[in-house]
Amino acid sequence: MTATPTKDRPWLFRTYAGHSTAKASNALYRGNLAKGQTGLSVAFDLPTQTGYDSDHELAAGEVGKVGVPINHLGDMRTLFDQIPLDQMNTSMTINATAPWLLALYIAVAEEQGADVTALQGTVQNDIIKEYLSRGTYICPPQPSLRMITDVAAYTREHLPKWNPMNVCSYHLQEAGATPEQELAFALATATAVLDDLRGKVPDAHFPAMVGRISFFVNAGIRFVTEMCKMRAFVELWDEITRERYGIEEPKYRRFRYGVQVNSLGLTEQQPENNVYRILLEMLAVTLSKNARARAVQLPAWNEALGLPRPFDQQWSLRMQQILAYETDLLEYGDLFDGNPAVTKKVEALKAGARAELAQIDSMGGAVEAIDYMKSRLVEANAQRLSRIESGETTVVGVNRWTEAEPSPLTTGEDAIMVADSKAEADQIARLQAWRVARDERAVEAALAAVRAAARNGDNIMPPSIEAARAGVTTGEWGDVLRQVFGQFRAPTGVSPNPSNQTEGLDEIREAVTAASDRLGHRMKLMVGKPGLDGHSNGAEQIAARARDCGMDITYEGIRLTPAEIVAAAARQNPDVIGLSILSGSHIPLIGELMERMGAAGLADVPVVVGGIIPEDDAQKLCQMGVARVYTPKDFELNRIMFDIVGLLDSKAVAAE
């Protein structure tokens, strides 16, 4: 009788989730755990990520949209109700406010009676990629780096099983990074953190701290290249930790990573095809045993359409379970060792990454090279989009084989989940009640301690935990940092000077020139991002393409209020305004902006809007006066440029 083969333990099964309120998210978590999920991955809403309370002006329309709002200890208590934290492995995707959310997590664990030293999980705590691709920063880079290593030093002493940082290359690929750039920029971030951490922990403990740095990566559709990228990550990290830091113990040089497969490639057109894309991308991070992910979370097939339902998340979870438990993958050693094609590709990726790392090192490291890395990402993304537009890169259902049967999966009123429209008001009411019920003297004393630590360089974690216990809110904690360190605006990566990528633009450049001649000045496009959404890829690419088409462009970056955008329009007199929102807050934000445009006498300036916008919402935006609405299916940037020129022609005809 043949013995049953021994199987490796599977990776952690996670689902990135959180929405509406802590109570609703808690119900979702407990449901997913009951279905076989083995770890939690918490998504926080944008106000929480950027250090604002739910009733702040900038939070309007954003509360509970892309994650769960956590304003204080009561919210965190509700989020993990009936979930024993000392038995859970929790990943929190939080960066600028990572010290604060970890402080709240510790305070809740204490309330549950848990042994805090037994807590297992991760805070992402990677601020550098926020300046490059995600935008949820609060402070300038140097104090932000300091707080990353404050968390690491604190966890070394008090939470020995906790991963204090998840170097995140996921959003780098979402912003257009090549595999070589993703490798280099992530590794440069890790070395910047370790260089700073060296002075905060005893020498004898430094190797173990190197071993606790983990990574969070992306896996795209070119799954052979992505698998080779992961093997390159493993080998380069081993090399860096051994040669740069002198780490001798192999276990501390191990490249430990979790993964969320690519969301950039999910298509609104024929969205059922995304199921296959997600499966193939998962194979890239599971097939090679020596470079296998320790945790995997998969998007849902319909995330390009809107918020996935519990069923959609369950479907992605089942995909992981089938691979882990029904196939024989985990019964074998590495399938690719000694494969010459794989070895050749891995070496080429490593060489490209080393060249980028050398360039970043020559500039003084990752913090000093933020502008350089941002511009490289914008350039790489422009090239990626150009290849799709030209048909050089095939995307099934998008630029080839676009004729399709209607999908029964996308029909019906409940095809996607809609965020509770009353959730924001409910959250704000409970926040205000929390403030009334707490001890204000304790709050003021706790905030004073956080302020003192920020100013004098003490570790930010101990006073943050005391502040959590005292009832301080997320916005109050964030305001202290803004007061002490100042606010920051990251580079946009969009140069005012045209690039050399003008092939195929002759016709649209002629149209822009003709429109400019009719206007009597160079046609001007103002690009803006209202709200807290920091996904700036679309805005950057529209601005860059408009610039290369000959338009005069202004793009001031992310996180602007409608009032700020209207004030800028009054100063700059643009011919067209283009707005990008991917957080789902388009209705309230655009509604306010259009009202302000009318009050300022700017109602005749055409406004175009882009984002993940359902068809019903697109109609509502048009009823508000928006001239054009674009969604991810509108990938042809030149067509959008022609549309923008056409708006001016229509305006001229209307004026006559």
mmCIF file of C-alpha atoms in Angstrom, residues 12-331:
data_model
loop_
_atom_site.group_PDB
_atom_site.id
_atom_site.type_symbol
_atom_site.label_atom_id
_atom_site.label_comp_id
_atom_site.label_asym_id
_atom_site.label_seq_id
_atom_site.Cartn_x
_atom_site.Cartn_y
_atom_site.Cartn_z
ATOM 1 C CA LEU A 12 -2.138 31.738 5.395
ATOM 2 C CA PHE A 13 -5.451 32.315 3.609
ATOM 3 C CA ARG A 14 -6.504 35.929 3.899
ATOM 4 C CA THR A 15 -9.095 38.258 2.423
ATOM 5 C CA TYR A 16 -8.426 41.993 2.411
ATOM 6 C CA ALA A 17 -11.634 43.387 3.872
ATOM 7 C CA GLY A 18 -13.317 46.141 5.823
ATOM 8 C CA HIS A 19 -16.150 48.544 5.025
ATOM 9 C CA SER A 20 -18.911 50.801 6.352
ATOM 10 C CA THR A 21 -18.522 50.402 10.132
ATOM 11 C CA ALA A 22 -16.565 48.367 12.659
ATOM 12 C CA LYS A 23 -19.706 46.363 13.470
ATOM 13 C CA ALA A 24 -20.376 45.441 9.821
ATOM 14 C CA SER A 25 -16.709 44.563 9.257
ATOM 15 C CA ASN A 26 -16.634 42.386 12.378
ATOM 16 C CA ALA A 27 -19.560 40.371 11.020
ATOM 17 C CA LEU A 28 -17.724 39.969 7.704
ATOM 18 C CA TYR A 29 -14.520 38.801 9.451
ATOM 19 C CA ARG A 30 -16.292 36.230 11.586
ATOM 20 C CA GLY A 31 -18.134 34.938 8.525
ATOM 21 C CA ASN A 32 -14.897 34.593 6.532
ATOM 22 C CA LEU A 33 -13.144 32.818 9.413
ATOM 23 C CA ALA A 34 -16.022 30.363 9.598
ATOM 24 C CA LYS A 35 -15.521 29.632 5.875
ATOM 25 C CA GLY A 36 -11.911 28.602 6.395
ATOM 26 C CA GLN A 37 -9.961 31.827 6.239
ATOM 27 C CA THR A 38 -6.914 31.451 8.503
ATOM 28 C CA GLY A 39 -5.828 35.063 9.007
ATOM 29 C CA LEU A 40 -7.293 38.549 8.936
ATOM 30 C CA SER A 41 -6.252 41.352 6.607
ATOM 31 C CA VAL A 42 -7.790 44.646 7.687
ATOM 32 C CA ALA A 43 -8.596 47.385 5.182
ATOM 33 C CA PHE A 44 -9.011 50.831 6.779
ATOM 34 C CA ASP A 45 -10.881 53.739 5.239
ATOM 35 C CA LEU A 46 -9.000 56.753 3.911
ATOM 36 C CA PRO A 47 -9.629 59.103 6.866
ATOM 37 C CA THR A 48 -8.197 56.456 9.207
ATOM 38 C CA GLN A 49 -5.217 55.921 6.902
ATOM 39 C CA THR A 50 -4.436 59.631 6.761
ATOM 40 C CA GLY A 51 -5.026 60.484 10.420
ATOM 41 C CA TYR A 52 -8.426 62.210 10.329
ATOM 42 C CA ASP A 53 -11.591 61.615 12.313
ATOM 43 C CA SER A 54 -14.766 60.715 10.448
ATOM 44 C CA ASP A 55 -16.255 64.182 10.997
ATOM 45 C CA HIS A 56 -13.290 66.102 9.539
ATOM 46 C CA GLU A 57 -13.953 68.230 6.432
ATOM 47 C CA LEU A 58 -11.610 66.077 4.332
ATOM 48 C CA ALA A 59 -13.381 62.886 5.428
ATOM 49 C CA ALA A 60 -16.716 63.887 3.869
ATOM 50 C CA GLY A 61 -17.844 61.162 1.491
ATOM 51 C CA GLU A 62 -14.884 58.923 2.336
ATOM 52 C CA VAL A 63 -16.049 57.321 5.590
ATOM 53 C CA GLY A 64 -16.231 53.533 5.311
ATOM 54 C CA LYS A 65 -15.758 53.580 1.531
ATOM 55 C CA VAL A 66 -12.499 51.660 0.953
ATOM 56 C CA GLY A 67 -12.207 50.136 4.405
ATOM 57 C CA VAL A 68 -13.385 50.298 7.977
ATOM 58 C CA PRO A 69 -13.346 53.614 9.921
ATOM 59 C CA ILE A 70 -11.480 53.369 13.226
ATOM 60 C CA ASN A 71 -11.656 56.575 15.252
ATOM 61 C CA HIS A 72 -10.918 55.342 18.764
ATOM 62 C CA LEU A 73 -10.624 52.400 21.137
ATOM 63 C CA GLY A 74 -14.367 51.746 21.012
ATOM 64 C CA ASP A 75 -14.247 51.206 17.241
ATOM 65 C CA MET A 76 -11.295 48.836 17.531
ATOM 66 C CA ARG A 77 -13.044 46.962 20.344
ATOM 67 C CA THR A 78 -16.096 46.466 18.111
ATOM 68 C CA LEU A 79 -13.983 45.453 15.106
ATOM 69 C CA PHE A 80 -12.513 42.477 16.984
ATOM 70 C CA ASP A 81 -15.515 41.578 19.112
ATOM 71 C CA GLN A 82 -15.595 37.776 19.717
ATOM 72 C CA ILE A 83 -12.271 37.380 17.868
ATOM 73 C CA PRO A 84 -9.554 36.384 20.391
ATOM 74 C CA LEU A 85 -6.518 38.365 19.299
ATOM 75 C CA ASP A 86 -3.993 36.081 20.994
ATOM 76 C CA GLN A 87 -5.220 33.279 18.701
ATOM 77 C CA MET A 88 -5.330 35.348 15.509
ATOM 78 C CA ASN A 89 -2.747 36.352 12.891
ATOM 79 C CA THR A 90 -3.773 39.847 11.830
ATOM 80 C CA SER A 91 -2.354 41.922 9.017
ATOM 81 C CA MET A 92 -3.219 45.618 9.164
ATOM 82 C CA THR A 93 -2.689 47.534 5.945
ATOM 83 C CA ILE A 94 -1.833 50.814 7.608
ATOM 84 C CA ASN A 95 1.149 53.090 7.136
ATOM 85 C CA ALA A 96 1.158 56.726 8.266
ATOM 86 C CA THR A 97 -1.009 55.873 11.280
ATOM 87 C CA ALA A 98 0.588 52.459 11.898
ATOM 88 C CA PRO A 99 1.853 53.357 15.416
ATOM 89 C CA TRP A 100 -1.633 54.497 16.355
ATOM 90 C CA LEU A 101 -3.553 51.507 14.987
ATOM 91 C CA LEU A 102 -1.069 49.110 16.583
ATOM 92 C CA ALA A 103 -1.529 51.003 19.869
ATOM 93 C CA LEU A 104 -5.313 50.534 19.617
ATOM 94 C CA TYR A 105 -4.839 46.835 18.765
ATOM 95 C CA ILE A 106 -2.618 46.346 21.836
ATOM 96 C CA ALA A 107 -5.134 48.171 24.049
ATOM 97 C CA VAL A 108 -7.978 45.918 22.833
ATOM 98 C CA ALA A 109 -5.850 42.803 23.351
ATOM 99 C CA GLU A 110 -5.222 43.941 26.930
ATOM 100 C CA GLU A 111 -8.969 44.396 27.457
ATOM 101 C CA GLN A 112 -9.516 40.840 26.199
ATOM 102 C CA GLY A 113 -7.025 39.600 28.793
ATOM 103 C CA ALA A 114 -4.601 38.435 26.101
ATOM 104 C CA ASP A 115 -0.899 37.937 26.625
ATOM 105 C CA VAL A 116 0.395 40.836 24.521
ATOM 106 C CA THR A 117 3.701 39.068 23.929
ATOM 107 C CA ALA A 118 1.756 36.327 22.113
ATOM 108 C CA LEU A 119 0.213 38.662 19.519
ATOM 109 C CA GLN A 120 1.002 37.655 15.935
ATOM 110 C CA GLY A 121 0.577 39.716 12.827
ATOM 111 C CA THR A 122 1.900 42.613 10.809
ATOM 112 C CA VAL A 123 1.504 46.330 10.369
ATOM 113 C CA GLN A 124 2.453 47.360 6.849
ATOM 114 C CA ASN A 125 4.185 50.494 8.178
ATOM 115 C CA ASP A 126 5.884 51.306 4.847
ATOM 116 C CA ILE A 127 5.680 55.043 4.289
ATOM 117 C CA ILE A 128 8.088 55.397 1.357
ATOM 118 C CA LYS A 129 5.748 53.735 -1.117
ATOM 119 C CA GLU A 130 3.043 56.145 0.062
ATOM 120 C CA TYR A 131 5.065 59.024 -1.398
ATOM 121 C CA LEU A 132 5.552 57.019 -4.596
ATOM 122 C CA SER A 133 2.236 55.381 -5.330
ATOM 123 C CA ARG A 134 -0.496 55.387 -2.677
ATOM 124 C CA GLY A 135 -0.589 58.836 -1.100
ATOM 125 C CA THR A 136 -1.704 58.133 2.489
ATOM 126 C CA TYR A 137 1.206 59.908 4.139
ATOM 127 C CA ILE A 138 0.929 62.553 6.871
ATOM 128 C CA CYS A 139 4.413 63.844 7.625
ATOM 129 C CA PRO A 140 7.617 64.485 5.659
ATOM 130 C CA PRO A 141 9.822 61.436 4.939
ATOM 131 C CA GLN A 142 12.376 61.733 7.741
ATOM 132 C CA PRO A 143 9.983 61.823 10.737
ATOM 133 C CA SER A 144 7.906 59.144 9.008
ATOM 134 C CA LEU A 145 10.966 56.899 8.748
ATOM 135 C CA ARG A 146 11.668 57.530 12.413
ATOM 136 C CA MET A 147 8.180 56.341 13.394
ATOM 137 C CA ILE A 148 8.603 53.155 11.327
ATOM 138 C CA THR A 149 11.657 52.240 13.343
ATOM 139 C CA ASP A 150 9.993 53.343 16.597
ATOM 140 C CA VAL A 151 7.390 50.635 15.951
ATOM 141 C CA ALA A 152 10.097 48.091 15.127
ATOM 142 C CA ALA A 153 12.107 48.866 18.249
ATOM 143 C CA TYR A 154 8.982 48.676 20.435
ATOM 144 C CA THR A 155 7.852 45.337 19.025
ATOM 145 C CA ARG A 156 11.324 43.852 19.552
ATOM 146 C CA GLU A 157 10.927 44.436 23.264
ATOM 147 C CA HIS A 158 7.208 43.902 23.803
ATOM 148 C CA LEU A 159 5.702 41.960 20.850
ATOM 149 C CA PRO A 160 8.345 39.384 19.893
ATOM 150 C CA LYS A 161 6.098 37.565 17.386
ATOM 151 C CA TRP A 162 4.914 40.689 15.580
ATOM 152 C CA ASN A 163 6.228 41.806 12.173
ATOM 153 C CA PRO A 164 6.845 45.555 12.561
ATOM 154 C CA MET A 165 7.065 46.314 8.857
ATOM 155 C CA ASN A 166 5.796 44.893 5.592
ATOM 156 C CA VAL A 167 7.877 46.488 2.821
ATOM 157 C CA CYS A 168 5.177 47.009 0.212
ATOM 158 C CA SER A 169 5.988 46.661 -3.456
ATOM 159 C CA TYR A 170 2.362 45.904 -4.294
ATOM 160 C CA HIS A 171 1.441 49.499 -5.069
ATOM 161 C CA LEU A 172 4.667 50.019 -6.999
ATOM 162 C CA GLN A 173 3.506 47.524 -9.628
ATOM 163 C CA GLU A 174 0.024 49.071 -9.526
ATOM 164 C CA ALA A 175 1.727 52.390 -10.368
ATOM 165 C CA GLY A 176 3.426 50.822 -13.379
ATOM 166 C CA ALA A 177 6.746 49.557 -11.988
ATOM 167 C CA THR A 178 8.705 47.089 -14.078
ATOM 168 C CA PRO A 179 9.792 43.901 -12.254
ATOM 169 C CA GLU A 180 13.292 45.367 -11.900
ATOM 170 C CA GLN A 181 11.918 48.585 -10.419
ATOM 171 C CA GLU A 182 9.645 46.693 -8.043
ATOM 172 C CA LEU A 183 12.625 44.672 -6.822
ATOM 173 C CA ALA A 184 14.940 47.655 -6.448
ATOM 174 C CA PHE A 185 12.544 50.194 -4.926
ATOM 175 C CA ALA A 186 11.279 47.704 -2.327
ATOM 176 C CA LEU A 187 14.779 46.555 -1.366
ATOM 177 C CA ALA A 188 15.974 50.174 -1.152
ATOM 178 C CA THR A 189 13.085 50.905 1.222
ATOM 179 C CA ALA A 190 14.040 47.939 3.396
ATOM 180 C CA THR A 191 17.670 49.035 3.638
ATOM 181 C CA ALA A 192 16.636 52.604 4.518
ATOM 182 C CA VAL A 193 14.584 51.230 7.409
ATOM 183 C CA LEU A 194 17.295 48.855 8.622
ATOM 184 C CA ASP A 195 19.941 51.565 8.432
ATOM 185 C CA ASP A 196 17.808 53.751 10.700
ATOM 186 C CA LEU A 197 16.868 50.857 13.002
ATOM 187 C CA ARG A 198 20.512 49.979 13.690
ATOM 188 C CA GLY A 199 20.786 52.813 16.182
ATOM 189 C CA LYS A 200 17.609 51.862 18.052
ATOM 190 C CA VAL A 201 18.199 48.246 19.027
ATOM 191 C CA PRO A 202 21.162 46.554 20.745
ATOM 192 C CA ASP A 203 23.711 45.063 18.326
ATOM 193 C CA ALA A 204 23.043 41.581 19.657
ATOM 194 C CA HIS A 205 19.356 41.870 18.699
ATOM 195 C CA PHE A 206 19.818 43.446 15.272
ATOM 196 C CA PRO A 207 20.072 40.160 13.294
ATOM 197 C CA ALA A 208 16.747 38.978 14.718
ATOM 198 C CA MET A 209 15.163 42.308 13.773
ATOM 199 C CA VAL A 210 16.426 41.872 10.207
ATOM 200 C CA GLY A 211 14.667 38.504 10.285
ATOM 201 C CA ARG A 212 11.391 40.157 11.259
ATOM 202 C CA ILE A 213 11.232 42.493 8.264
ATOM 203 C CA SER A 214 8.656 41.080 5.869
ATOM 204 C CA PHE A 215 7.478 42.087 2.407
ATOM 205 C CA PHE A 216 4.141 42.505 0.669
ATOM 206 C CA VAL A 217 4.350 42.034 -3.072
ATOM 207 C CA ASN A 218 2.290 42.045 -6.233
ATOM 208 C CA ALA A 219 1.986 39.267 -8.797
ATOM 209 C CA GLY A 220 0.973 40.199 -12.321
ATOM 210 C CA ILE A 221 -0.350 38.213 -15.252
ATOM 211 C CA ARG A 222 3.080 37.376 -16.757
ATOM 212 C CA PHE A 223 3.287 34.626 -14.210
ATOM 213 C CA VAL A 224 6.585 33.062 -15.336
ATOM 214 C CA THR A 225 8.303 36.454 -15.036
ATOM 215 C CA GLU A 226 6.551 37.044 -11.710
ATOM 216 C CA MET A 227 7.681 33.670 -10.376
ATOM 217 C CA CYS A 228 11.246 34.504 -11.432
ATOM 218 C CA LYS A 229 10.876 37.906 -9.765
ATOM 219 C CA MET A 230 10.041 36.196 -6.481
ATOM 220 C CA ARG A 231 13.108 33.945 -6.777
ATOM 221 C CA ALA A 232 15.171 37.074 -7.500
ATOM 222 C CA PHE A 233 13.713 38.737 -4.386
ATOM 223 C CA VAL A 234 14.763 35.725 -2.292
ATOM 224 C CA GLU A 235 18.317 35.694 -3.635
ATOM 225 C CA LEU A 236 18.855 39.475 -3.520
ATOM 226 C CA TRP A 237 17.563 39.737 0.053
ATOM 227 C CA ASP A 238 19.867 36.930 1.126
ATOM 228 C CA GLU A 239 22.741 38.776 -0.556
ATOM 229 C CA ILE A 240 21.914 42.175 0.981
ATOM 230 C CA THR A 241 21.397 40.901 4.512
ATOM 231 C CA ARG A 242 24.628 38.907 4.375
ATOM 232 C CA GLU A 243 26.885 41.473 2.680
ATOM 233 C CA ARG A 244 25.440 44.801 3.873
ATOM 234 C CA TYR A 245 24.484 43.801 7.410
ATOM 235 C CA GLY A 246 26.689 40.780 8.100
ATOM 236 C CA ILE A 247 23.780 38.511 9.052
ATOM 237 C CA GLU A 248 25.146 34.982 9.423
ATOM 238 C CA GLU A 249 22.086 32.982 10.481
ATOM 239 C CA PRO A 250 20.220 31.752 7.385
ATOM 240 C CA LYS A 251 16.824 31.997 9.122
ATOM 241 C CA TYR A 252 17.307 35.761 9.573
ATOM 242 C CA ARG A 253 18.160 36.172 5.886
ATOM 243 C CA ARG A 254 14.976 34.460 4.714
ATOM 244 C CA PHE A 255 12.760 36.542 2.419
ATOM 245 C CA ARG A 256 9.328 36.363 4.041
ATOM 246 C CA TYR A 257 6.445 37.761 2.097
ATOM 247 C CA GLY A 258 2.716 37.942 1.658
ATOM 248 C CA VAL A 259 0.993 38.756 -1.577
ATOM 249 C CA GLN A 260 -2.095 40.352 -3.053
ATOM 250 C CA VAL A 261 -2.242 39.515 -6.725
ATOM 251 C CA ASN A 262 -2.609 42.257 -9.288
ATOM 252 C CA SER A 263 -5.654 44.520 -9.214
ATOM 253 C CA LEU A 264 -4.306 46.800 -11.944
ATOM 254 C CA GLY A 265 -5.044 44.123 -14.541
ATOM 255 C CA LEU A 266 -8.643 43.443 -13.469
ATOM 256 C CA THR A 267 -10.919 44.496 -16.306
ATOM 257 C CA GLU A 268 -14.327 46.092 -16.267
ATOM 258 C CA GLN A 269 -14.950 44.568 -19.683
ATOM 259 C CA GLN A 270 -15.843 40.857 -19.544
ATOM 260 C CA PRO A 271 -15.096 40.813 -15.791
ATOM 261 C CA GLU A 272 -15.626 37.046 -15.566
ATOM 262 C CA ASN A 273 -12.218 36.703 -17.264
ATOM 263 C CA ASN A 274 -10.673 38.075 -14.072
ATOM 264 C CA VAL A 275 -11.209 34.710 -12.374
ATOM 265 C CA TYR A 276 -8.602 33.174 -14.690
ATOM 266 C CA ARG A 277 -6.258 36.123 -14.234
ATOM 267 C CA ILE A 278 -6.393 35.815 -10.445
ATOM 268 C CA LEU A 279 -5.706 32.066 -10.597
ATOM 269 C CA LEU A 280 -2.687 32.437 -12.896
ATOM 270 C CA GLU A 281 -1.280 35.249 -10.783
ATOM 271 C CA MET A 282 -1.660 33.119 -7.643
ATOM 272 C CA LEU A 283 0.431 30.376 -9.292
ATOM 273 C CA ALA A 284 3.338 32.807 -9.634
ATOM 274 C CA VAL A 285 3.709 33.022 -5.853
ATOM 275 C CA THR A 286 2.911 29.415 -4.932
ATOM 276 C CA LEU A 287 4.511 27.113 -7.537
ATOM 277 C CA SER A 288 8.141 27.686 -6.511
ATOM 278 C CA LYS A 289 8.632 26.243 -3.013
ATOM 279 C CA ASN A 290 11.842 28.195 -2.397
ATOM 280 C CA ALA A 291 10.033 31.440 -3.157
ATOM 281 C CA ARG A 292 6.536 30.621 -1.921
ATOM 282 C CA ALA A 293 4.393 33.254 -0.216
ATOM 283 C CA ARG A 294 3.677 32.874 3.497
ATOM 284 C CA ALA A 295 0.261 34.531 3.106
ATOM 285 C CA VAL A 296 -1.951 35.096 0.076
ATOM 286 C CA GLN A 297 -4.960 37.352 -0.350
ATOM 287 C CA LEU A 298 -6.808 37.459 -3.637
ATOM 288 C CA PRO A 299 -9.021 40.204 -5.034
ATOM 289 C CA ALA A 300 -12.520 39.369 -6.155
ATOM 290 C CA TRP A 301 -13.326 38.953 -9.834
ATOM 291 C CA ASN A 302 -15.596 42.030 -9.890
ATOM 292 C CA GLU A 303 -13.496 44.601 -8.020
ATOM 293 C CA ALA A 304 -13.134 46.678 -11.200
ATOM 294 C CA LEU A 305 -16.916 47.164 -10.998
ATOM 295 C CA GLY A 306 -17.333 48.037 -7.327
ATOM 296 C CA LEU A 307 -17.335 46.627 -3.808
ATOM 297 C CA PRO A 308 -17.322 42.792 -3.866
ATOM 298 C CA ARG A 309 -20.009 40.830 -2.038
ATOM 299 C CA PRO A 310 -19.271 38.134 0.580
ATOM 300 C CA PHE A 311 -19.923 35.522 -2.138
ATOM 301 C CA ASP A 312 -17.255 37.085 -4.381
ATOM 302 C CA GLN A 313 -14.699 37.032 -1.567
ATOM 303 C CA GLN A 314 -15.660 33.442 -0.770
ATOM 304 C CA TRP A 315 -15.031 32.471 -4.408
ATOM 305 C CA SER A 316 -11.478 33.844 -4.212
ATOM 306 C CA LEU A 317 -10.902 32.045 -0.907
ATOM 307 C CA ARG A 318 -12.085 28.743 -2.413
ATOM 308 C CA MET A 319 -9.538 29.177 -5.220
ATOM 309 C CA GLN A 320 -6.733 29.135 -2.647
ATOM 310 C CA GLN A 321 -8.199 26.183 -0.776
ATOM 311 C CA ILE A 322 -8.553 24.084 -3.943
ATOM 312 C CA LEU A 323 -4.903 24.702 -4.891
ATOM 313 C CA ALA A 324 -3.661 23.933 -1.373
ATOM 314 C CA TYR A 325 -5.837 20.941 -0.493
ATOM 315 C CA GLU A 326 -7.022 19.302 -3.719
ATOM 316 C CA THR A 327 -3.867 19.472 -5.843
ATOM 317 C CA ASP A 328 -0.525 17.804 -5.097
ATOM 318 C CA LEU A 329 1.487 21.050 -5.217
ATOM 319 C CA LEU A 330 2.527 20.949 -1.555
ATOM 320 C CA GLU A 331 3.890 17.391 -1.816
#
